[in-house]
């Protein structure tokens, strides 16, 4: 079991190495003068020189790379020009907001897509099958930012059911005491139902926007995997043995179908993490996505690079977890890894 | 070729939606080619007196915050959006296929290096990588094309590599080798034509994704800059208005986006049915 | 002797993209309690489809257009699905070709046998697990305790087939349908598996419907043989009689094409032609006529099996 874990971890190392190299290239080895970028639009030639020396940009590449690695090892991602704060600290502070949003989106997507795909496969040709296929094809065509705006227009402006898209919590409420950073969880821990309700109402629309985005590929894969499982030889054996319909669909077919779905989760997370950025902009969500966008607008360079690195590290970790989850679910993989 | 058209007719007959998608595709191409000539108003002419007017006979899609005609801007933006997507897909197609063929056919260190490269690209959430590249290289439309091309590269490379791998030891390849053809010639003359259909299907399927990507980047302020008309940036410009009820500024460009992507996805599905009927949904 | 299973005038069609396949036409045979009936024929002759129809688990594109399948007097084609589910696995059981793919890859051998026991014998999970280990011992799997916790990919083909046999026989069915149980296994394992099936069938008095393309295998293990060609049952007879005195030209060709210990390879006669395309509208009433050397005008008239002797029926205008 441990050998499998180490094996999985070691496949992540080349990925992390690649990510570090790429972010280094993006940071330093640009056409043009990176120092100008980092110094910002209002810098004098002198401060640009200072920055250049500070960042070690006047040294040879291998030395620069060594300094870069050293900085990373110390958790130094540079400082934000606009706030003067260390980028790493700012990212860590804002991470829970993005995480809560992404996880909520994923939950919504899974809760809708998986039953939809299963039912579509169990009743081919029915209206549910058609809904599933339409959702799968159309869902991939929806621009996240546009669906977000549409939902705001309908549910906030027209129907008045949702609060204004102004972030995680209405100004009348204050954030619950910090335990996990997830407002939903923290407000429950503090027993503060008012804040819980307020948080939920702010979270629903952006989470749904993200969820709709991830829905399509999940529904498609679930349906295809269930169809394959239901048509397989071992399901035929199960039917020939007279097993109940429930057991065949839920235990025999579904548990096998879930494996390709888990494999797809990696790609789904790629979409989610990217879509997160767009959704945060539409709903003024104070996560790392809007942090990066604000920095972009202000030509504040260090946060953007830190953001890319952080997202990539997060993604590699998520893929690792997905791999391990797959290893748990599929006994064939554990041994032959 | 005749076989292709016969198959195509069969698929369209079976699935009229593909025919509709193809017709829509032609409409987009025509609008992209003749855009400015088709627009009733100038896309850049601002007229603050007429700002944020709802759709009427004069302005079919209404006017935006600066009084510009939304319909004209959408029509003109078609060329830019499709152009960006086509450019990105073309680049990814050419370089990705080339790399994949090299990796799959020759194996060895070519395979390892190219594999490393594609794995590294795929280690990032793709949109994030595109953001990083455009931010690093500079905020221009050309860089959006490069960034979108780079993130689509692995897809083509992997497909080409898998196909080349399968065909590497095929009978006709052996025969060509024995006849004295150089390895490069074999790849170009024998392997490439055989995998072309699959790669073309892939291209049409990713065109939609490329459009979404480019629009997304523009939405967050990368690449396209005002006053250029582009669907993504138009939605961004209309974002604040829609929240207060002026829906037309953001809705129409968004619909144009949706329609274009949907059209390309359907087309890709239809093409795939023609090329490889086994894959039908 | 009253029959356990009577198939009468069974016809099955399949709707496909390229037309309707008349897979089975007017097929009929009987299986008596405790006996082994082998159904022999080329691939595509309809043997497996008939079995799936008996079990009621035909593919969705398949339709039974006529006939009767009587099991212990009840017509299975007109029973409710709930009744059929009770019969499957408990009274009629089936084992398949390619045992490793026919088992659930992510469920242990013991669990799969236990599933059947819980369903039909109403055992508790604990009791079912124990009984499963006992069954594994009965099919002579060494170290059954450990093997019960194994997954199919950890077991050899032969062992997987034993697991399937254990599953099938766990509720002591009256009829076992074995669809090419040894195809894909090596020769030694084949012999061992067939021996196992024979022995258990003998001790439990289970009737066996053995599907195979291998006439030699059928001759070694069956009491009676039914020969199928292109969806028709062309001849049915006790084994010895069929082999010594075949009455249908196809049966004779099959025998001539079957390798025996004494025959040289050169002596084997291939059967000319191949199975007719079953989608054709103009299929002749005798589907062998286009491959038969004795075919004439009389063969085009509608055909049904004739009882030649007490136990020997043949569907041919000009029997040998």
mmCIF file of C-alpha atoms in Angstrom, chain A residues 233-234 236-237 239-245 247 251-252 255-256 259 330-332 335, chain C residues 55 57 85 88-89 96 101-107 112 115-116 119-120 151 153 167:
data_model
loop_
_atom_site.group_PDB
_atom_site.id
_atom_site.type_symbol
_atom_site.label_atom_id
_atom_site.label_comp_id
_atom_site.label_asym_id
_atom_site.label_seq_id
_atom_site.Cartn_x
_atom_site.Cartn_y
_atom_site.Cartn_z
ATOM 1 C CA UNK A 233 -20.746 -9.541 -19.943
ATOM 2 C CA UNK A 234 -20.638 -9.545 -16.183
ATOM 3 C CA UNK A 236 -25.357 -10.379 -18.311
ATOM 4 C CA UNK A 237 -24.134 -13.009 -15.866
ATOM 5 C CA UNK A 239 -29.053 -10.991 -14.837
ATOM 6 C CA UNK A 240 -28.773 -14.694 -15.653
ATOM 7 C CA UNK A 241 -28.307 -15.308 -11.928
ATOM 8 C CA UNK A 242 -31.608 -13.599 -11.228
ATOM 9 C CA UNK A 243 -30.175 -10.784 -9.118
ATOM 10 C CA UNK A 244 -32.578 -7.971 -8.335
ATOM 11 C CA UNK A 245 -32.739 -4.926 -10.558
ATOM 12 C CA UNK A 247 -28.417 -4.869 -7.172
ATOM 13 C CA UNK A 251 -23.859 -2.559 -7.151
ATOM 14 C CA UNK A 252 -22.777 -4.255 -10.350
ATOM 15 C CA UNK A 255 -19.648 0.746 -9.119
ATOM 16 C CA UNK A 256 -17.910 -0.212 -12.329
ATOM 17 C CA UNK A 259 -14.286 4.366 -12.413
ATOM 18 C CA UNK A 330 -10.343 -0.238 -8.387
ATOM 19 C CA UNK A 331 -8.646 -3.283 -6.870
ATOM 20 C CA UNK A 332 -6.925 -4.064 -10.142
ATOM 21 C CA UNK A 335 -1.604 -4.274 -7.214
ATOM 22 C CA UNK C 55 -33.364 -17.266 -19.690
ATOM 23 C CA UNK C 57 -32.290 -12.051 -21.115
ATOM 24 C CA UNK C 85 -36.106 -13.424 -11.885
ATOM 25 C CA UNK C 88 -33.098 -17.486 -13.050
ATOM 26 C CA UNK C 89 -30.237 -18.627 -10.905
ATOM 27 C CA UNK C 96 -20.791 -18.437 -20.054
ATOM 28 C CA UNK C 101 -14.923 -11.232 -18.413
ATOM 29 C CA UNK C 102 -18.195 -12.831 -17.371
ATOM 30 C CA UNK C 103 -17.405 -12.114 -13.725
ATOM 31 C CA UNK C 104 -17.582 -8.697 -12.079
ATOM 32 C CA UNK C 105 -13.965 -7.458 -12.102
ATOM 33 C CA UNK C 106 -14.225 -5.418 -8.912
ATOM 34 C CA UNK C 107 -16.064 -7.912 -6.756
ATOM 35 C CA UNK C 112 -20.402 -12.859 -6.241
ATOM 36 C CA UNK C 115 -24.928 -12.390 -3.940
ATOM 37 C CA UNK C 116 -26.740 -15.266 -5.620
ATOM 38 C CA UNK C 119 -30.983 -13.382 -3.505
ATOM 39 C CA UNK C 120 -32.433 -16.857 -3.853
ATOM 40 C CA UNK C 151 -10.719 -10.884 -7.532
ATOM 41 C CA UNK C 153 -8.034 -10.833 -12.345
ATOM 42 C CA UNK C 167 -22.337 -19.532 -8.651
#
